[in-house]
CSV table of C-alpha atoms and ligand atoms in Angstrom, one decimal:
chain,number,residue,atom,x,y,z
A,225,MET,CA,0.0,0.1,-0.1
A,226,GLY,CA,1.4,3.5,-1.0
A,227,PRO,CA,0.8,6.8,0.6
A,228,LYS,CA,-3.0,7.6,1.5
A,229,LEU,CA,-4.5,11.2,1.1
A,230,LEU,CA,-6.9,11.5,4.3
A,231,LYS,CA,-10.4,12.5,3.1
A,232,LYS,CA,-11.5,15.8,4.3
A,233,GLY,CA,-12.6,15.4,7.9
A,234,GLU,CA,-11.0,11.8,8.2
A,235,LYS,CA,-9.1,11.6,11.5
A,236,PHE,CA,-6.8,8.8,12.8
A,237,PRO,CA,-7.6,8.2,16.5
A,238,LEU,CA,-5.2,8.6,19.2
A,239,ASP,CA,-3.9,5.2,20.3
A,240,GLU,CA,-1.7,3.8,23.0
A,241,ASN,CA,1.4,5.6,21.5
A,242,CYS,CA,0.1,8.9,22.0
A,243,HIS,CA,0.3,10.5,25.3
A,244,HIS,CA,-0.7,13.8,27.1
A,245,TYR,CA,1.9,13.5,30.3
A,246,THR,CA,0.5,15.6,33.1
A,247,LYS,CA,2.7,14.5,36.0
A,248,LEU,CA,6.5,14.1,35.9
A,249,GLY,CA,6.3,10.7,37.3
A,250,GLU,CA,4.5,9.2,34.1
A,251,VAL,CA,7.1,10.9,31.8
A,252,PRO,CA,10.0,8.4,30.5
A,253,TRP,CA,13.6,9.7,32.0
A,254,ASP,CA,14.9,10.6,28.7
A,255,ILE,CA,12.1,13.1,27.7
A,256,GLN,CA,11.6,14.7,31.1
A,257,LYS,CA,14.1,17.5,30.1
A,258,TYR,CA,11.7,18.0,27.1
A,259,TRP,CA,8.5,17.9,29.1
A,260,HIS,CA,9.5,20.4,31.7
A,261,GLN,CA,9.9,22.8,28.6
A,262,ARG,CA,6.5,21.7,27.4
A,263,PHE,CA,4.8,25.1,27.6
A,264,SER,CA,7.6,26.8,25.3
A,265,ILE,CA,7.0,23.7,22.9
A,266,PHE,CA,3.3,24.0,22.9
A,267,GLU,CA,1.7,27.1,24.3
A,268,PHE,CA,-1.6,25.2,24.7
A,269,TYR,CA,0.0,22.1,26.0
A,270,ASP,CA,-2.4,21.9,28.9
A,271,TYR,CA,-5.3,21.7,26.4
A,272,ASP,CA,-4.6,18.1,25.7
A,273,ILE,CA,-1.6,18.4,23.4
A,274,HIS,CA,-0.6,14.7,22.6
A,275,LEU,CA,2.5,13.5,21.5
A,276,THR,CA,4.4,10.2,20.7
A,277,ASP,CA,7.5,9.6,23.1
A,278,SER,CA,9.8,9.7,19.9
A,279,ALA,CA,8.3,13.2,19.0
A,280,TRP,CA,9.4,14.9,21.6
A,281,PHE,CA,12.9,14.9,20.6
A,282,GLY,CA,12.3,16.6,17.2
A,283,VAL,CA,9.1,18.6,17.5
A,284,THR,CA,10.0,22.3,17.0
A,285,PRO,CA,9.1,24.7,20.0
A,286,GLU,CA,6.0,26.9,19.0
A,287,PRO,CA,7.9,30.2,19.1
A,288,VAL,CA,10.6,29.0,16.8
A,289,ALA,CA,8.0,27.4,14.5
A,290,THR,CA,6.1,30.5,14.4
A,291,ARG,CA,9.0,32.8,13.3
A,292,ILE,CA,9.9,30.2,10.7
A,293,ALA,CA,6.3,30.3,9.4
A,294,ARG,CA,6.7,33.8,9.2
A,295,ASP,CA,9.9,34.1,7.6
A,296,LEU,CA,9.0,31.4,5.0
A,297,SER,CA,6.0,33.4,4.2
A,298,THR,CA,7.9,36.6,3.1
A,299,HIS,CA,11.1,34.9,1.9
A,300,PRO,CA,11.8,35.4,-1.8
A,301,ILE,CA,11.9,31.7,-2.2
A,302,ALA,CA,8.2,31.6,-1.5
A,303,ASP,CA,7.4,34.2,-4.1
A,304,GLY,CA,4.2,33.2,-6.1
A,305,LYS,CA,4.2,30.0,-4.2
A,306,ARG,CA,0.6,28.9,-2.7
A,307,VAL,CA,1.3,25.2,-2.0
A,308,LEU,CA,3.4,24.2,1.0
A,309,ILE,CA,4.4,20.6,1.4
A,310,ASP,CA,5.7,19.7,4.7
A,311,LEU,CA,7.7,16.3,4.2
A,312,PHE,CA,8.0,15.3,8.0
A,313,GLY,CA,4.8,16.5,9.7
A,314,GLY,CA,5.6,15.0,12.9
A,315,ALA,CA,3.3,15.8,15.7
A,316,GLY,CA,2.4,19.2,14.1
A,317,GLY,CA,4.8,21.8,15.6
A,318,ASN,CA,5.7,23.3,12.1
A,319,VAL,CA,2.5,22.5,10.1
A,320,ILE,CA,0.2,24.1,12.9
A,321,ALA,CA,2.2,27.2,12.7
A,322,PHE,CA,2.0,27.4,8.8
A,323,ALA,CA,-1.5,27.0,9.2
A,324,LEU,CA,-1.8,29.8,11.7
A,325,SER,CA,0.0,32.1,9.3
A,326,SER,CA,-3.8,32.6,7.9
A,327,GLY,CA,-4.4,33.0,4.2
A,328,ARG,CA,-0.7,32.8,3.4
A,329,TRP,CA,-1.0,29.5,1.7
A,330,ASP,CA,-3.9,28.0,-0.5
A,331,ARG,CA,-2.9,24.7,0.3
A,332,ILE,CA,-0.8,23.1,3.2
A,333,ILE,CA,0.1,19.3,3.0
A,334,ALA,CA,1.5,17.4,5.8
A,335,ILE,CA,3.0,14.0,5.3
A,336,GLU,CA,3.6,11.6,8.0
A,337,LYS,CA,4.7,8.1,8.0
A,338,ASP,CA,4.0,7.2,11.5
A,339,ARG,CA,0.4,6.6,12.2
A,340,SER,CA,0.4,7.3,15.8
A,341,THR,CA,2.5,10.6,15.2
A,342,LEU,CA,-0.1,11.6,12.4
A,343,ALA,CA,-2.8,10.9,14.9
A,344,CYS,CA,-1.1,13.4,17.5
A,345,ALA,CA,-0.6,16.2,14.8
A,346,GLN,CA,-4.4,16.0,13.5
A,347,HIS,CA,-5.3,16.2,17.5
A,348,ASN,CA,-2.9,19.0,18.0
A,349,ALA,CA,-4.1,20.8,14.9
A,350,GLU,CA,-7.7,20.7,16.3
A,351,VAL,CA,-6.5,22.2,19.6
A,352,TYR,CA,-5.3,24.9,17.6
A,353,ASP,CA,-8.4,25.1,15.4
A,354,VAL,CA,-6.4,24.4,12.3
A,355,LEU,CA,-7.3,20.8,11.5
A,356,ASP,CA,-9.3,21.5,8.5
A,357,LYS,CA,-6.6,24.0,7.0
A,358,ILE,CA,-4.2,21.1,6.6
A,359,THR,CA,-4.1,18.2,4.0
A,360,TRP,CA,-3.2,15.1,5.6
A,361,VAL,CA,-1.2,12.6,4.0
A,362,HIS,CA,-0.2,9.2,5.5
A,363,GLY,CA,2.7,7.7,4.1
A,364,ASP,CA,6.6,8.0,3.2
A,365,CYS,CA,7.2,11.3,2.1
A,366,PHE,CA,9.8,10.0,-0.5
A,367,GLU,CA,7.0,8.1,-1.9
A,368,VAL,CA,4.9,10.9,-2.2
A,369,MET,CA,7.4,13.2,-3.8
A,370,LYS,CA,8.2,10.4,-6.3
A,371,ARG,CA,4.5,10.3,-7.3
A,372,PHE,CA,4.6,14.4,-7.4
A,373,TRP,CA,7.2,14.1,-10.1
A,374,GLU,CA,5.6,11.0,-11.8
A,375,THR,CA,2.6,12.9,-12.4
A,376,ARG,CA,4.3,15.5,-14.3
A,377,GLY,CA,6.2,13.0,-16.6
A,378,THR,CA,5.0,10.4,-19.2
A,379,LYS,CA,7.0,7.6,-17.2
A,380,GLY,CA,4.5,8.2,-14.5
A,381,ARG,CA,0.9,8.5,-14.6
A,382,GLY,CA,0.3,11.6,-16.5
A,383,ARG,CA,0.7,15.2,-16.9
A,384,GLU,CA,0.2,18.2,-15.1
A,385,GLY,CA,-3.1,19.6,-14.7
A,386,GLY,CA,-5.4,17.1,-12.9
A,387,GLU,CA,-5.6,14.5,-15.1
A,388,ALA,CA,-2.6,12.3,-14.3
A,389,ALA,CA,-4.1,9.3,-12.7
A,390,LYS,CA,-6.6,8.6,-15.7
A,391,GLY,CA,-6.6,5.2,-17.5
A,392,GLN,CA,-4.2,3.5,-14.8
A,393,GLU,CA,-4.9,0.9,-12.6
A,394,GLN,CA,-4.3,2.1,-9.0
A,395,GLU,CA,-5.6,1.9,-5.5
A,396,ASP,CA,-8.0,4.5,-4.9
A,397,ASP,CA,-6.1,5.9,-2.3
A,398,ASN,CA,-3.3,6.6,-4.4
A,399,GLU,CA,-5.5,8.0,-7.2
A,400,GLU,CA,-6.8,10.4,-5.1
A,401,LEU,CA,-3.2,11.5,-3.9
A,402,ASP,CA,-2.2,11.6,-7.7
A,403,GLY,CA,-4.9,13.7,-8.5
A,404,LEU,CA,-4.3,16.1,-5.8
A,405,LEU,CA,-0.5,16.3,-6.7
A,406,ALA,CA,-1.1,16.6,-10.5
A,407,GLY,CA,-3.3,19.4,-9.9
A,408,PHE,CA,-0.4,21.9,-8.8
A,409,LYS,CA,1.8,23.7,-11.1
A,410,LEU,CA,5.5,23.2,-10.1
A,411,GLU,CA,5.8,26.9,-10.0
A,412,GLU,CA,3.4,27.1,-7.3
A,413,CYS,CA,5.0,24.6,-4.8
A,414,LEU,CA,7.4,25.0,-1.9
A,415,VAL,CA,8.8,22.3,0.4
A,416,PHE,CA,9.5,22.3,4.1
A,417,ALA,CA,11.3,19.5,5.7
A,418,SER,CA,12.3,18.9,9.3
A,419,PRO,CA,13.8,15.5,8.9
A,420,PRO,CA,14.9,13.3,11.9
A,421,TRP,CA,18.7,14.1,12.6
A,422,GLY,CA,19.5,10.6,13.9
A,423,GLY,CA,18.8,11.0,17.5
A,424,VAL,CA,20.4,13.5,20.0
A,425,SER,CA,24.0,12.4,19.4
A,426,TYR,CA,24.3,15.4,16.7
A,427,ARG,CA,25.1,17.6,19.6
A,428,ASP,CA,28.5,15.8,20.3
A,429,GLN,CA,29.4,17.0,16.8
A,430,GLU,CA,31.1,20.1,16.3
A,431,VAL,CA,30.5,20.4,12.8
A,432,PHE,CA,27.3,18.2,11.7
A,433,ASP,CA,28.2,16.3,9.0
A,434,LEU,CA,25.0,16.2,6.7
A,435,SER,CA,25.8,13.3,4.4
A,436,LYS,CA,25.7,11.1,7.6
A,437,MET,CA,22.4,12.3,8.7
A,438,GLU,CA,19.9,9.3,9.4
A,439,PRO,CA,17.9,7.9,8.3
A,440,TYR,CA,17.8,10.4,5.2
A,441,ASN,CA,20.9,12.6,4.4
A,442,LEU,CA,20.9,15.9,3.0
A,443,GLU,CA,21.3,14.8,-0.8
A,444,GLN,CA,18.4,12.2,-0.4
A,445,LEU,CA,16.3,15.3,0.9
A,446,TYR,CA,17.4,17.7,-2.0
A,447,LYS,CA,16.7,14.8,-4.5
A,448,ALA,CA,13.3,14.4,-3.5
A,449,CYS,CA,12.6,17.8,-4.6
A,450,THR,CA,14.2,17.5,-8.0
A,451,MET,CA,12.6,16.3,-10.9
A,452,PRO,CA,14.1,13.0,-12.0
A,453,GLU,CA,15.9,13.3,-15.1
A,454,GLU,CA,14.0,10.4,-16.7
A,455,GLU,CA,10.8,12.3,-16.2
A,456,LYS,CA,12.3,15.4,-17.7
A,457,GLU,CA,13.5,13.7,-20.7
A,458,GLU,CA,10.4,11.9,-21.2
A,459,HIS,CA,8.4,15.0,-21.4
A,460,PRO,CA,9.8,17.6,-23.5
A,461,SER,CA,7.2,20.2,-22.3
A,462,THR,CA,8.7,20.2,-18.8
A,463,GLN,CA,12.0,21.1,-20.3
A,464,LYS,CA,11.5,24.7,-19.9
A,465,GLN,CA,10.0,24.3,-16.7
A,466,LYS,CA,11.3,24.6,-13.2
A,467,ARG,CA,12.9,21.4,-12.2
A,468,ILE,CA,13.8,22.0,-8.5
A,469,LEU,CA,11.3,23.0,-6.0
A,470,PRO,CA,12.5,25.7,-3.5
A,471,GLN,CA,12.8,24.2,0.0
A,472,ALA,CA,13.3,25.4,3.6
A,473,LEU,CA,15.4,22.7,5.5
A,474,PHE,CA,15.3,22.7,9.3
A,475,LEU,CA,18.8,21.1,10.3
A,476,PRO,CA,21.4,21.0,13.3
A,477,ARG,CA,22.6,24.3,14.1
A,478,GLN,CA,26.1,23.4,13.5
A,479,SER,CA,25.4,21.6,10.2
A,480,ASP,CA,28.3,22.1,7.5
A,481,LEU,CA,27.3,24.9,5.5
A,482,ASN,CA,29.8,23.9,2.9
A,483,GLN,CA,27.6,20.9,2.2
A,484,ILE,CA,24.4,22.8,1.9
A,485,ALA,CA,26.2,25.4,-0.4
A,486,ALA,CA,27.6,22.5,-2.6
A,487,LEU,CA,24.0,21.6,-3.5
A,488,VAL,CA,23.7,24.4,-5.8
A,489,PRO,CA,25.6,24.8,-8.9
A,490,GLU,CA,27.9,28.2,-9.4
A,491,GLY,CA,26.0,30.9,-10.6
A,492,ALA,CA,22.8,30.0,-8.9
A,493,PRO,CA,21.0,32.3,-6.8
A,494,LYS,CA,22.4,32.4,-3.1
A,495,ILE,CA,21.1,30.3,-0.1
A,496,ASP,CA,19.9,32.2,3.0
A,497,VAL,CA,21.0,30.3,6.5
A,498,ILE,CA,19.2,31.5,9.6
A,499,GLN,CA,19.9,30.3,13.2
A,500,TYR,CA,17.0,30.3,15.4
A,501,CYS,CA,17.8,31.0,18.9
A,502,GLN,CA,15.9,31.0,22.1
A,503,LYS,CA,17.3,32.4,25.0
A,504,GLY,CA,20.5,33.5,23.2
A,505,ALA,CA,21.3,30.0,22.1
A,506,SER,CA,20.8,28.5,18.8
A,507,LYS,CA,18.1,25.8,18.4
A,508,ALA,CA,18.5,24.9,14.8
A,509,LEU,CA,18.9,26.6,11.6
A,510,VAL,CA,17.1,26.7,8.4
A,511,ALA,CA,18.4,26.9,5.0
A,512,TYR,CA,16.2,28.6,2.5
A,513,LEU,CA,17.0,27.0,-0.8
A,514,PRO,CA,15.6,28.5,-4.0
A,515,GLY,CA,14.6,26.1,-6.5
A,516,ASN,CA,14.6,26.5,-10.3
A,517,ILE,CA,18.5,27.0,-10.4
A,518,ASP,CA,18.2,27.0,-14.2
A,519,ALA,CA,16.4,30.3,-13.6
A,520,ASP,CA,17.2,32.6,-16.6
A,521,LYS,CA,18.8,35.6,-16.2
A,522,GLU,CA,15.7,37.7,-15.6
A,523,GLU,CA,14.4,35.6,-13.1
A,524,LYS,CA,17.4,35.2,-10.9
A,525,LYS,CA,18.0,39.0,-11.0
A,526,GLN,CA,14.2,39.3,-9.6
A,527,TYR,CA,15.0,36.8,-7.0
A,528,GLU,CA,18.4,38.7,-5.9
A,529,GLU,CA,16.6,41.8,-5.8
A,530,ASN,CA,13.7,40.7,-3.6
A,531,ARG,CA,16.2,39.0,-1.6
A,532,GLY,CA,18.4,42.1,-1.2
A,533,GLN,CA,15.0,44.1,-0.1
A,534,LYS,CA,14.1,41.6,2.2
A,535,LYS,CA,17.4,41.4,3.7
A,536,ARG,CA,17.7,45.2,4.1
A,537,LYS,CA,14.5,45.3,6.1
A,538,GLN,CA,15.6,42.1,8.1
A,539,ASP,CA,18.7,43.9,9.1
A,540,ASP,CA,17.0,47.1,10.2
A,541,ASP,CA,14.6,44.9,12.3
A,542,GLN,CA,17.4,43.0,13.7
A,543,GLU,CA,19.4,46.0,14.8
A,544,GLN,CA,16.2,46.8,16.9
A,545,THR,CA,15.6,43.5,18.3
A,546,ILE,CA,18.7,41.1,18.4
A,547,PRO,CA,20.3,41.0,21.8
A,548,GLU,CA,24.2,41.5,22.0
A,549,LEU,CA,24.9,38.0,22.6
A,550,LEU,CA,24.3,35.5,19.8
A,551,PRO,CA,25.6,32.2,19.5
A,552,GLU,CA,28.0,31.8,16.4
A,553,ALA,CA,28.1,28.7,14.3
A,554,PRO,CA,31.5,26.9,14.6
A,555,LYS,CA,34.0,28.5,12.2
A,556,GLU,CA,34.4,25.2,10.5
A,557,ALA,CA,30.8,24.9,9.8
A,558,SER,CA,30.5,28.5,8.0
A,559,GLU,CA,33.7,29.3,6.6
A,560,ALA,CA,33.3,32.3,4.1
A,561,HIS,CA,31.5,30.8,1.1
A,562,ASP,CA,30.0,32.7,-1.9
A,563,ALA,CA,27.1,30.5,-2.2
A,564,TYR,CA,25.4,31.3,1.0
A,565,ASP,CA,24.8,34.2,3.5
A,566,THR,CA,24.4,33.6,7.4
A,567,SER,CA,24.5,37.2,8.2
A,568,TYR,CA,21.6,37.2,10.3
A,569,ALA,CA,20.1,35.1,13.4
A,570,GLN,CA,16.7,35.4,15.1
A,571,ASP,CA,16.4,35.3,18.8
A,572,ILE,CA,12.9,34.3,19.1
A,573,GLU,CA,12.2,35.4,22.6
A,574,VAL,CA,12.5,38.9,21.3
A,575,ASP,CA,9.6,38.7,19.3
A,576,THR,CA,7.1,35.7,19.6
A,577,SER,CA,4.0,37.4,18.1
A,578,LYS,CA,2.4,35.3,15.4
A,579,VAL,CA,-0.9,36.7,15.9
A,580,ASP,CA,-1.9,40.0,17.5
A,581,ASN,CA,-2.7,39.8,21.0
A,582,ALA,CA,-6.4,40.2,20.9
A,583,GLU,CA,-6.4,37.1,18.3
A,584,LYS,CA,-4.4,35.0,20.9
A,585,ARG,CA,-6.7,36.0,23.7
A,586,LYS,CA,-9.6,34.9,21.6
A,587,ARG,CA,-7.9,31.8,20.8
A,588,LYS,CA,-7.2,30.8,24.5
A,589,ARG,CA,-10.7,31.5,25.5
A,590,ARG,CA,-12.1,29.4,22.9
A,591,ARG,CA,-9.7,26.7,23.8
A,592,ARG,CA,-10.7,26.9,27.6
A,593,SER,CA,-14.3,26.8,27.1
A,594,SER,CA,-13.7,23.5,24.9
A,595,HIS,CA,-11.6,22.1,27.3
A,596,ASN,CA,-14.0,22.7,30.1
A,597,ASN,CA,-16.9,21.2,28.1
B,269,LIG,P1,17.8,19.4,21.5
B,269,LIG,O1,18.8,18.4,21.1
B,269,LIG,O2,17.1,19.2,22.7
B,269,LIG,O3,19.1,20.6,21.8
B,269,LIG,O4,17.1,20.1,20.5
B,269,LIG,P2,19.0,21.8,23.0
B,269,LIG,O5,17.8,22.3,23.2
B,269,LIG,O6,19.9,22.7,22.5
B,269,LIG,O7,19.4,21.0,24.3
B,269,LIG,P3,20.9,20.9,25.1
B,269,LIG,O8,20.5,20.1,26.2
B,269,LIG,O9,21.9,20.6,24.2
B,269,LIG,O10,21.0,22.3,25.4
B,269,LIG,C1,17.1,21.3,20.0
B,269,LIG,C2,15.7,21.6,19.0
B,269,LIG,O11,16.5,20.8,17.7
B,269,LIG,C3,14.6,20.8,19.5
B,269,LIG,O12,13.8,21.7,19.9
B,269,LIG,C4,14.0,20.6,18.3
B,269,LIG,O13,13.4,21.5,17.6
B,269,LIG,C5,15.3,20.4,17.3
B,269,LIG,N1,15.7,18.8,17.1
B,269,LIG,C6,16.3,18.1,17.8
B,269,LIG,N2,16.5,16.9,17.3
B,269,LIG,C7,17.1,15.7,17.9
B,269,LIG,C8,15.7,16.9,16.0
B,269,LIG,C9,15.5,16.1,15.0
B,269,LIG,O14,16.1,14.9,15.1
B,269,LIG,N3,14.7,16.3,13.8
B,269,LIG,C10,14.4,17.6,13.8
B,269,LIG,N4,13.7,18.2,12.9
B,269,LIG,N5,14.8,18.6,15.0
B,269,LIG,C11,15.2,18.0,16.1
């Protein structure tokens, strides 16, 4: 069985792997540290947020997720994009924040392989009132992306424009997913990925080797967002189209930036790398990789112009908000390179506003009343 697109309103039930711990005594020892931080991970934790035990290690804290959602929505890699594909939905940390950045995305797709984790994500999205704003897919994101590309090539099931699945024998579930994927134009889509980093041992490395990231390394992630050569060759009309989806990758703070830079060929637009910090310490970085690296001169010029404008604005904002002490990535991880730019970092504690306070209070009231019922 391949990946399954959940129908509107379809929800996986919470199961024995989904927990809402209320007392320290219930919490497995290795996640107690995270449980102590539960309210900075989910502000509404007490409103019945559920997680699987392994989700605690990788879930993005809400203030960080909120800031990423804000940055991504206005980043030049997202210009003209309306479909956001979250490859590793997890317990919903990022995808909920994307859904809360109201109106920015016409479609947000969350893919999650583990049934219990997906049940938690859906439940948590309901707590945040955004369950219906997300399209849920149960399955392996690499399989989903394979289908995404196949729906664009003649080797696969069809062509862009919604008719991809016609005339083929497939399971109903996959047919619906193919129909959805085929309906998107390449130039409308953007990928976000917060992959597993292979446990917490990443902390022991001074410079994190992204080629050894487990179970999926950087190259595999990038490849999933790249049209396979055979699809391109088979379908001449795609020759002129964008072949690489822009992507925002959530990676260890000390990731080797040269490995990220090496993904894009010389002459391609620059990559932005932002360190996201809490209390002055980086939690992780996000690399904003432009897609369409074959961009013609005009398009590249436009991208660089937008990027320049955005960066000038951000530098102005930073001057007012960044505290004096910010962690620096280790030198080896970020020695000068032309292909990326790490010139700014964000300390999230400084500004956590994702919605104005009135909206926040309204949501809190709603949550409290539904919790009491
Ligand atoms: P952490 O490993 O707890 O480091 O994760 P921290 O908080 O610096 O702990 P310390 O004891 O070293 O000070 C920091 C953040 O990284 C978490 O909040 C997650 O957002 C993210 N993170 C950690 N892991 C192990 C993963 C992972 O496997 N995948 C993803 N996507 N994010 C992770």
